[in-house]
XYZ file of C-alpha atoms in Angstrom:
188
model
C 24.137 3.450 -127.458
C 21.168 2.553 -128.725
C 19.447 4.626 -131.243
C 15.733 3.953 -132.486
C 15.344 5.954 -136.068
C 11.095 6.457 -137.220
C 10.577 7.724 -140.631
C 7.201 9.285 -143.079
C 6.870 10.231 -146.541
C 7.152 13.768 -144.679
C 10.125 14.022 -142.560
C 12.567 11.666 -140.340
C 13.870 11.972 -136.918
C 16.656 10.067 -135.299
C 17.312 9.366 -130.527
C 19.999 7.279 -129.242
C 19.979 6.694 -125.124
C 23.478 5.275 -123.235
C 22.815 2.881 -121.673
C 26.180 0.168 -119.386
C 25.474 -3.266 -119.331
C 27.498 -5.789 -117.511
C 28.801 -8.279 -115.858
C 28.841 -8.601 -111.633
C 32.229 -10.440 -112.235
C 34.873 -11.083 -115.947
C 35.867 -14.295 -116.237
C 38.464 -14.593 -118.577
C 40.081 -18.003 -119.094
C 43.565 -18.857 -120.573
C 43.701 -22.885 -121.456
C 44.789 -24.787 -124.905
C 42.956 -24.499 -127.515
C 44.036 -28.582 -128.385
C 45.003 -31.106 -126.294
C 46.129 -34.770 -126.097
C 44.893 -37.208 -123.710
C 47.324 -37.018 -120.521
C 48.139 -33.387 -121.391
C 48.497 -31.433 -118.331
C 48.350 -28.076 -117.914
C 47.209 -24.881 -115.781
C 44.309 -22.283 -116.332
C 45.381 -19.087 -116.213
C 41.915 -17.489 -115.087
C 41.685 -13.678 -114.514
C 38.357 -12.790 -112.639
C 37.761 -8.726 -112.129
C 34.602 -7.724 -109.874
C 32.654 -5.395 -111.557
C 29.692 -6.421 -108.688
C 28.724 -3.265 -107.072
C 28.034 -2.899 -103.163
C 30.941 -5.711 -103.138
C 33.040 -3.523 -101.114
C 36.788 -3.353 -100.515
C 37.106 -7.174 -99.543
C 35.503 -8.845 -101.327
C 35.740 -12.603 -100.679
C 34.627 -14.133 -104.347
C 34.461 -17.624 -105.139
C 35.643 -19.121 -107.975
C 34.649 -22.973 -109.000
C 36.133 -25.143 -111.888
C 33.743 -27.862 -113.321
C 34.331 -30.224 -116.458
C 32.289 -33.229 -118.502
C 34.369 -36.233 -118.382
C 37.129 -35.061 -121.042
C 39.198 -33.844 -118.019
C 40.149 -33.984 -114.655
C 40.543 -31.080 -111.911
C 44.245 -31.683 -110.260
C 43.562 -29.511 -107.493
C 40.934 -27.841 -105.977
C 38.423 -27.577 -107.996
C 36.668 -23.768 -105.301
C 39.991 -21.311 -104.404
C 38.283 -18.235 -102.729
C 40.286 -15.196 -103.148
C 39.504 -11.507 -102.094
C 38.803 -8.770 -105.615
C 38.068 -5.509 -103.976
C 35.230 -4.094 -106.114
C 36.233 -3.013 -109.659
C 40.085 -4.664 -109.297
C 41.231 -8.007 -110.630
C 42.964 -11.390 -109.375
C 44.517 -14.182 -110.615
C 44.595 -17.111 -110.278
C 45.342 -21.022 -111.829
C 43.856 -24.199 -111.366
C 45.065 -28.156 -113.205
C 43.675 -29.451 -115.447
C 44.627 -33.021 -116.554
C 43.670 -34.675 -120.102
C 41.786 -38.151 -119.738
C 41.883 -40.604 -121.781
C 39.058 -40.061 -124.213
C 38.478 -37.385 -128.022
C 35.720 -34.901 -128.416
C 35.173 -32.047 -127.417
C 36.115 -31.269 -123.548
C 34.109 -28.007 -121.895
C 35.626 -26.172 -119.040
C 32.619 -23.832 -117.541
C 33.841 -21.473 -114.207
C 31.965 -19.906 -112.179
C 32.771 -17.018 -109.935
C 30.374 -15.459 -107.830
C 30.455 -13.457 -104.375
C 26.973 -13.188 -102.322
C 24.214 -13.011 -104.597
C 26.082 -12.376 -107.691
C 27.450 -14.723 -110.361
C 28.542 -14.634 -113.220
C 29.966 -18.572 -115.163
C 32.219 -18.646 -117.954
C 32.796 -22.087 -119.835
C 35.032 -23.037 -123.147
C 35.382 -26.114 -125.271
C 38.878 -27.750 -126.368
C 39.539 -30.419 -128.733
C 40.721 -33.214 -127.786
C 42.713 -35.345 -130.315
C 45.326 -37.637 -130.414
C 49.100 -36.647 -130.574
C 50.226 -37.509 -133.735
C 48.325 -36.994 -137.204
C 45.900 -39.122 -138.836
C 47.500 -42.469 -139.872
C 46.289 -44.704 -143.029
C 47.892 -47.730 -142.953
C 47.367 -50.892 -146.092
C 49.225 -54.293 -145.850
C 48.537 -57.228 -147.356
C 49.570 -60.563 -147.780
C 49.833 -63.608 -150.583
C 47.883 -66.279 -149.565
C 49.197 -69.455 -150.711
C 48.593 -71.714 -147.579
C 45.320 -72.865 -145.996
C 46.161 -70.208 -142.705
C 47.570 -66.888 -143.204
C 47.854 -64.412 -140.765
C 47.829 -60.407 -140.720
C 49.043 -59.519 -137.564
C 47.510 -55.814 -136.397
C 49.107 -54.527 -133.437
C 48.879 -50.925 -134.041
C 47.378 -48.433 -130.207
C 44.436 -46.560 -131.853
C 40.815 -44.566 -130.292
C 38.122 -45.804 -130.177
C 36.837 -42.335 -131.682
C 38.562 -42.214 -135.215
C 39.464 -46.032 -135.827
C 38.238 -47.154 -138.766
C 39.587 -51.373 -139.752
C 38.903 -52.313 -142.739
C 39.322 -55.959 -144.442
C 39.578 -57.114 -148.094
C 39.770 -60.484 -149.136
C 40.041 -61.700 -153.517
C 41.561 -63.462 -155.663
C 42.491 -60.131 -157.943
C 45.462 -57.240 -157.136
C 43.099 -54.802 -157.986
C 41.471 -55.591 -153.213
C 45.287 -53.642 -152.808
C 42.671 -50.145 -154.957
C 40.083 -49.981 -151.839
C 42.750 -49.697 -149.474
C 44.490 -47.010 -151.800
C 40.240 -45.349 -152.354
C 40.566 -45.048 -148.160
C 43.326 -43.454 -148.127
C 43.498 -41.228 -150.409
C 39.835 -40.362 -149.187
C 40.709 -38.424 -145.620
C 44.091 -37.212 -147.278
C 44.448 -34.222 -145.580
C 46.043 -32.162 -148.560
C 43.831 -30.680 -151.818
C 46.849 -31.831 -154.140
C 48.900 -35.085 -154.273
C 51.500 -33.789 -154.246
C 52.231 -32.914 -150.686
């Protein structure tokens, strides 16, 4: 509904009218909100044909495009018959690449000169929670090695090294741990 109002010191008026606003196609994807590198999933997509004049045997082309966070495991474009005023469902197989960040999945449904696009973002993050590791060694000879063999994602990795004759340098490691501590109180 559309409402318009006008007012002066002596009078006022209200008018309303109705209008229909809709797209040619309604695209309803179902995808996880967060994923981890290496995950594979089937993304269900509902497509409703609201395009007037497409008829009872409308050929609707549904395409999936992604950014460099995902790999489409089957056809990225599918053709489906959706009569005007009806809905159909199809699925895309997708694999998450080994990269962290915000992945984008963009769907387009089209038939003739009518089309609609829907984009959604999914967070790609490690399967394990944030982890902080503080190591220390006592140097009592010319050469001391402190091994660091954890596999870490470069997008989130932070490495610090501190060398001191005082044990107080350990506090720097604990400070960096507490700076990113995920809970509001230390009792957690």
